């Protein structure tokens, strides 16, 4: 039975916000997601902005597939269980129960501080990224047993 109380525009805006947060967490541009999904960058932009109410389902599914595959490449302990569930196909096709109201985006990782560090890293230019990593590595080394400082720099 169709739930007439669902605010589909708000649901699409929430979906778009969540997809954008996952894309940014993964360090992908809209253009990269579009190319991997075989859709236009404008389609990704409209979807993320919540202006995708009339977006063909195939576009939503293609973008979803790219983000899900990229997220699966992470250590399974990093992404939050709710994000994994939200990115599940069954939750993409139908809104969650009680989806008529405004929703806050789900955390992407199990640790909000880790998510914040990844976001900071992704928003910095390359030269400043190296500085951030060096500062974090030195701080971790001074707080612990020195193990983080022994990790070799693999480049980002």
PDB file of C-alpha atoms in Angstrom:
ATOM      1  CA  UNK A   1       0.000   0.000   0.000  1.00  0.00           C
ATOM      2  CA  UNK A   2       1.331   3.433  -0.976  1.00  0.00           C
ATOM      3  CA  UNK A   3       2.140   5.727   1.938  1.00  0.00           C
ATOM      4  CA  UNK A   4       0.685   9.106   0.948  1.00  0.00           C
ATOM      5  CA  UNK A   5       2.215  10.774   4.033  1.00  0.00           C
ATOM      6  CA  UNK A   6       5.759  10.477   2.628  1.00  0.00           C
ATOM      7  CA  UNK A   7       7.244  13.809   1.613  1.00  0.00           C
ATOM      8  CA  UNK A   8       9.103  12.584  -1.470  1.00  0.00           C
ATOM      9  CA  UNK A   9      10.846  15.899  -2.090  1.00  0.00           C
ATOM     10  CA  UNK A  10      12.291  15.856   1.424  1.00  0.00           C
ATOM     11  CA  UNK A  11      13.170  12.184   1.049  1.00  0.00           C
ATOM     12  CA  UNK A  12      15.086  12.934  -2.188  1.00  0.00           C
ATOM     13  CA  UNK A  13      16.887  15.826  -0.500  1.00  0.00           C
ATOM     14  CA  UNK A  14      17.897  13.501   2.352  1.00  0.00           C
ATOM     15  CA  UNK A  15      19.053  10.835  -0.096  1.00  0.00           C
ATOM     16  CA  UNK A  16      21.030  13.437  -2.018  1.00  0.00           C
ATOM     17  CA  UNK A  17      22.700  14.747   1.143  1.00  0.00           C
ATOM     18  CA  UNK A  18      23.680  11.226   2.175  1.00  0.00           C
ATOM     19  CA  UNK A  19      25.039  10.319  -1.268  1.00  0.00           C
ATOM     20  CA  UNK A  20      27.063  13.557  -1.322  1.00  0.00           C
ATOM     21  CA  UNK A  21      28.537  12.876   2.129  1.00  0.00           C
ATOM     22  CA  UNK A  22      29.541   9.358   1.085  1.00  0.00           C
ATOM     23  CA  UNK A  23      31.045  10.648  -2.190  1.00  0.00           C
ATOM     24  CA  UNK A  24      33.032  13.329  -0.356  1.00  0.00           C
ATOM     25  CA  UNK A  25      34.167  10.856   2.296  1.00  0.00           C
ATOM     26  CA  UNK A  26      35.474   8.620  -0.480  1.00  0.00           C
ATOM     27  CA  UNK A  27      37.300  11.576  -2.022  1.00  0.00           C
ATOM     28  CA  UNK A  28      35.486  11.344  -5.332  1.00  0.00           C
ATOM     29  CA  UNK A  29      34.369  14.315  -7.409  1.00  0.00           C
ATOM     30  CA  UNK A  30      30.930  14.474  -8.995  1.00  0.00           C
ATOM     31  CA  UNK A  31      32.644  14.117 -12.357  1.00  0.00           C
ATOM     32  CA  UNK A  32      34.462  10.948 -11.258  1.00  0.00           C
ATOM     33  CA  UNK A  33      31.229   9.386  -9.968  1.00  0.00           C
ATOM     34  CA  UNK A  34      29.442  10.402 -13.160  1.00  0.00           C
ATOM     35  CA  UNK A  35      32.108   8.834 -15.377  1.00  0.00           C
ATOM     36  CA  UNK A  36      32.169   5.620 -13.332  1.00  0.00           C
ATOM     37  CA  UNK A  37      28.361   5.443 -13.350  1.00  0.00           C
ATOM     38  CA  UNK A  38      27.978   6.334 -17.025  1.00  0.00           C
ATOM     39  CA  UNK A  39      25.789   9.369 -16.298  1.00  0.00           C
ATOM     40  CA  UNK A  40      26.306  13.112 -16.640  1.00  0.00           C
ATOM     41  CA  UNK A  41      27.929  15.233 -13.934  1.00  0.00           C
ATOM     42  CA  UNK A  42      24.746  17.334 -13.984  1.00  0.00           C
ATOM     43  CA  UNK A  43      22.689  14.263 -13.104  1.00  0.00           C
ATOM     44  CA  UNK A  44      24.922  13.601 -10.075  1.00  0.00           C
ATOM     45  CA  UNK A  45      24.684  17.269  -9.069  1.00  0.00           C
ATOM     46  CA  UNK A  46      20.880  17.320  -9.343  1.00  0.00           C
ATOM     47  CA  UNK A  47      20.610  14.068  -7.394  1.00  0.00           C
ATOM     48  CA  UNK A  48      22.858  15.350  -4.580  1.00  0.00           C
ATOM     49  CA  UNK A  49      20.998  18.671  -4.425  1.00  0.00           C
ATOM     50  CA  UNK A  50      17.691  16.867  -4.002  1.00  0.00           C
ATOM     51  CA  UNK A  51      16.394  18.172  -7.301  1.00  0.00           C
ATOM     52  CA  UNK A  52      16.201  14.627  -8.611  1.00  0.00           C
ATOM     53  CA  UNK A  53      12.541  13.886  -7.946  1.00  0.00           C
ATOM     54  CA  UNK A  54      12.092  13.158 -11.652  1.00  0.00           C
ATOM     55  CA  UNK A  55      15.496  11.453 -11.987  1.00  0.00           C
ATOM     56  CA  UNK A  56      15.197   8.114 -13.756  1.00  0.00           C
ATOM     57  CA  UNK A  57      15.673   5.250 -11.312  1.00  0.00           C
ATOM     58  CA  UNK A  58      18.488   3.873 -13.471  1.00  0.00           C
ATOM     59  CA  UNK A  59      20.553   7.030 -12.770  1.00  0.00           C
ATOM     60  CA  UNK A  60      19.969   6.692  -9.019  1.00  0.00           C
ATOM     61  CA  UNK A  61      20.929   3.012  -9.150  1.00  0.00           C
ATOM     62  CA  UNK A  62      24.076   3.648 -11.211  1.00  0.00           C
ATOM     63  CA  UNK A  63      25.323   6.344  -8.803  1.00  0.00           C
ATOM     64  CA  UNK A  64      24.390   4.168  -5.856  1.00  0.00           C
ATOM     65  CA  UNK A  65      26.330   1.221  -7.301  1.00  0.00           C
ATOM     66  CA  UNK A  66      29.514   3.280  -7.803  1.00  0.00           C
ATOM     67  CA  UNK A  67      29.411   4.627  -4.234  1.00  0.00           C
ATOM     68  CA  UNK A  68      28.570   1.257  -2.704  1.00  0.00           C
ATOM     69  CA  UNK A  69      31.450  -0.461  -4.500  1.00  0.00           C
ATOM     70  CA  UNK A  70      33.888   2.273  -3.486  1.00  0.00           C
ATOM     71  CA  UNK A  71      32.726   2.090   0.137  1.00  0.00           C
ATOM     72  CA  UNK A  72      33.095  -1.707   0.138  1.00  0.00           C
ATOM     73  CA  UNK A  73      36.805  -1.251  -0.623  1.00  0.00           C
ATOM     74  CA  UNK A  74      37.242   0.194   2.885  1.00  0.00           C
ATOM     75  CA  UNK A  75      38.024  -1.897   5.925  1.00  0.00           C
ATOM     76  CA  UNK A  76      34.605  -3.264   7.037  1.00  0.00           C
ATOM     77  CA  UNK A  77      35.193  -1.856  10.519  1.00  0.00           C
ATOM     78  CA  UNK A  78      35.267   1.743   9.249  1.00  0.00           C
ATOM     79  CA  UNK A  79      31.822   2.404   7.715  1.00  0.00           C
ATOM     80  CA  UNK A  80      28.949   2.663  10.158  1.00  0.00           C
ATOM     81  CA  UNK A  81      26.433  -0.211  10.018  1.00  0.00           C
ATOM     82  CA  UNK A  82      23.565   2.207   9.383  1.00  0.00           C
ATOM     83  CA  UNK A  83      25.370   3.676   6.366  1.00  0.00           C
ATOM     84  CA  UNK A  84      25.887   0.191   4.965  1.00  0.00           C
ATOM     85  CA  UNK A  85      22.179  -0.506   5.525  1.00  0.00           C
ATOM     86  CA  UNK A  86      21.169   2.823   3.993  1.00  0.00           C
ATOM     87  CA  UNK A  87      23.261   2.079   0.934  1.00  0.00           C
ATOM     88  CA  UNK A  88      21.473  -1.263   0.635  1.00  0.00           C
ATOM     89  CA  UNK A  89      19.297  -1.474  -2.452  1.00  0.00           C
ATOM     90  CA  UNK A  90      16.097  -2.131  -0.519  1.00  0.00           C
ATOM     91  CA  UNK A  91      16.482   1.129   1.411  1.00  0.00           C
ATOM     92  CA  UNK A  92      17.310   3.075  -1.728  1.00  0.00           C
ATOM     93  CA  UNK A  93      14.159   2.041  -3.539  1.00  0.00           C
ATOM     94  CA  UNK A  94      11.700   2.627  -0.683  1.00  0.00           C
ATOM     95  CA  UNK A  95      11.920   5.299   2.013  1.00  0.00           C
ATOM     96  CA  UNK A  96      12.331   4.159   5.601  1.00  0.00           C
ATOM     97  CA  UNK A  97       9.241   3.985   7.800  1.00  0.00           C
ATOM     98  CA  UNK A  98       8.196   7.409   8.994  1.00  0.00           C
ATOM     99  CA  UNK A  99      10.179   9.158   6.259  1.00  0.00           C
ATOM    100  CA  UNK A 100       7.762  12.049   6.097  1.00  0.00           C
ATOM    101  CA  UNK A 101       9.873  14.329   8.272  1.00  0.00           C
ATOM    102  CA  UNK A 102      13.310  15.864   7.981  1.00  0.00           C
ATOM    103  CA  UNK A 103      16.251  13.502   8.449  1.00  0.00           C
ATOM    104  CA  UNK A 104      19.760  14.127   9.689  1.00  0.00           C
ATOM    105  CA  UNK A 105      22.455  12.451   7.627  1.00  0.00           C
ATOM    106  CA  UNK A 106      23.742   9.199   9.076  1.00  0.00           C
ATOM    107  CA  UNK A 107      27.352   9.029  10.198  1.00  0.00           C
ATOM    108  CA  UNK A 108      29.572   7.433   7.574  1.00  0.00           C
ATOM    109  CA  UNK A 109      32.034   5.859   9.993  1.00  0.00           C
ATOM    110  CA  UNK A 110      31.665   4.383  13.445  1.00  0.00           C
ATOM    111  CA  UNK A 111      33.889   7.180  14.725  1.00  0.00           C
ATOM    112  CA  UNK A 112      32.854  10.803  14.115  1.00  0.00           C
ATOM    113  CA  UNK A 113      36.419  12.001  14.744  1.00  0.00           C
ATOM    114  CA  UNK A 114      37.745   9.723  12.002  1.00  0.00           C
ATOM    115  CA  UNK A 115      35.098  11.054   9.627  1.00  0.00           C
ATOM    116  CA  UNK A 116      36.114  14.616  10.508  1.00  0.00           C
ATOM    117  CA  UNK A 117      39.818  13.829   9.899  1.00  0.00           C
ATOM    118  CA  UNK A 118      39.054  12.274   6.511  1.00  0.00           C
ATOM    119  CA  UNK A 119      36.935  15.298   5.589  1.00  0.00           C
ATOM    120  CA  UNK A 120      39.732  17.684   6.631  1.00  0.00           C
ATOM    121  CA  UNK A 121      42.264  15.667   4.649  1.00  0.00           C
ATOM    122  CA  UNK A 122      40.093  15.592   1.519  1.00  0.00           C
ATOM    123  CA  UNK A 123      39.486  19.352   1.572  1.00  0.00           C
ATOM    124  CA  UNK A 124      43.187  20.308   1.798  1.00  0.00           C
ATOM    125  CA  UNK A 125      45.554  20.824  -1.139  1.00  0.00           C
ATOM    126  CA  UNK A 126      48.143  18.041  -1.591  1.00  0.00           C
ATOM    127  CA  UNK A 127      51.018  19.909   0.110  1.00  0.00           C
ATOM    128  CA  UNK A 128      48.897  20.671   3.159  1.00  0.00           C
ATOM    129  CA  UNK A 129      47.660  17.060   3.281  1.00  0.00           C
ATOM    130  CA  UNK A 130      51.221  15.898   3.871  1.00  0.00           C
ATOM    131  CA  UNK A 131      51.565  18.419   6.685  1.00  0.00           C
ATOM    132  CA  UNK A 132      48.318  17.244   8.291  1.00  0.00           C
ATOM    133  CA  UNK A 133      49.439  13.603   8.108  1.00  0.00           C
ATOM    134  CA  UNK A 134      52.838  14.506   9.607  1.00  0.00           C
ATOM    135  CA  UNK A 135      51.163  16.389  12.480  1.00  0.00           C
ATOM    136  CA  UNK A 136      48.708  13.551  13.160  1.00  0.00           C
ATOM    137  CA  UNK A 137      51.506  10.976  12.970  1.00  0.00           C
ATOM    138  CA  UNK A 138      53.712  12.970  15.392  1.00  0.00           C
ATOM    139  CA  UNK A 139      50.806  13.554  17.766  1.00  0.00           C
ATOM    140  CA  UNK A 140      49.839   9.876  17.755  1.00  0.00           C
ATOM    141  CA  UNK A 141      53.454   8.907  18.342  1.00  0.00           C
ATOM    142  CA  UNK A 142      53.746  11.218  21.346  1.00  0.00           C
ATOM    143  CA  UNK A 143      50.499   9.882  22.821  1.00  0.00           C
ATOM    144  CA  UNK A 144      51.116   6.183  22.300  1.00  0.00           C
ATOM    145  CA  UNK A 145      53.879   3.651  22.003  1.00  0.00           C
ATOM    146  CA  UNK A 146      55.348   5.133  18.840  1.00  0.00           C
ATOM    147  CA  UNK A 147      53.759   2.657  16.437  1.00  0.00           C
ATOM    148  CA  UNK A 148      52.027   5.278  14.187  1.00  0.00           C
ATOM    149  CA  UNK A 149      55.356   7.031  13.515  1.00  0.00           C
ATOM    150  CA  UNK A 150      56.770   3.751  12.229  1.00  0.00           C
ATOM    151  CA  UNK A 151      54.144   3.468   9.515  1.00  0.00           C
ATOM    152  CA  UNK A 152      55.783   4.360   6.218  1.00  0.00           C
ATOM    153  CA  UNK A 153      54.406   7.195   4.126  1.00  0.00           C
ATOM    154  CA  UNK A 154      52.718   5.557   1.134  1.00  0.00           C
ATOM    155  CA  UNK A 155      51.602   8.785  -0.526  1.00  0.00           C
ATOM    156  CA  UNK A 156      47.996   9.856  -0.825  1.00  0.00           C
TER     157      UNK A 156
END
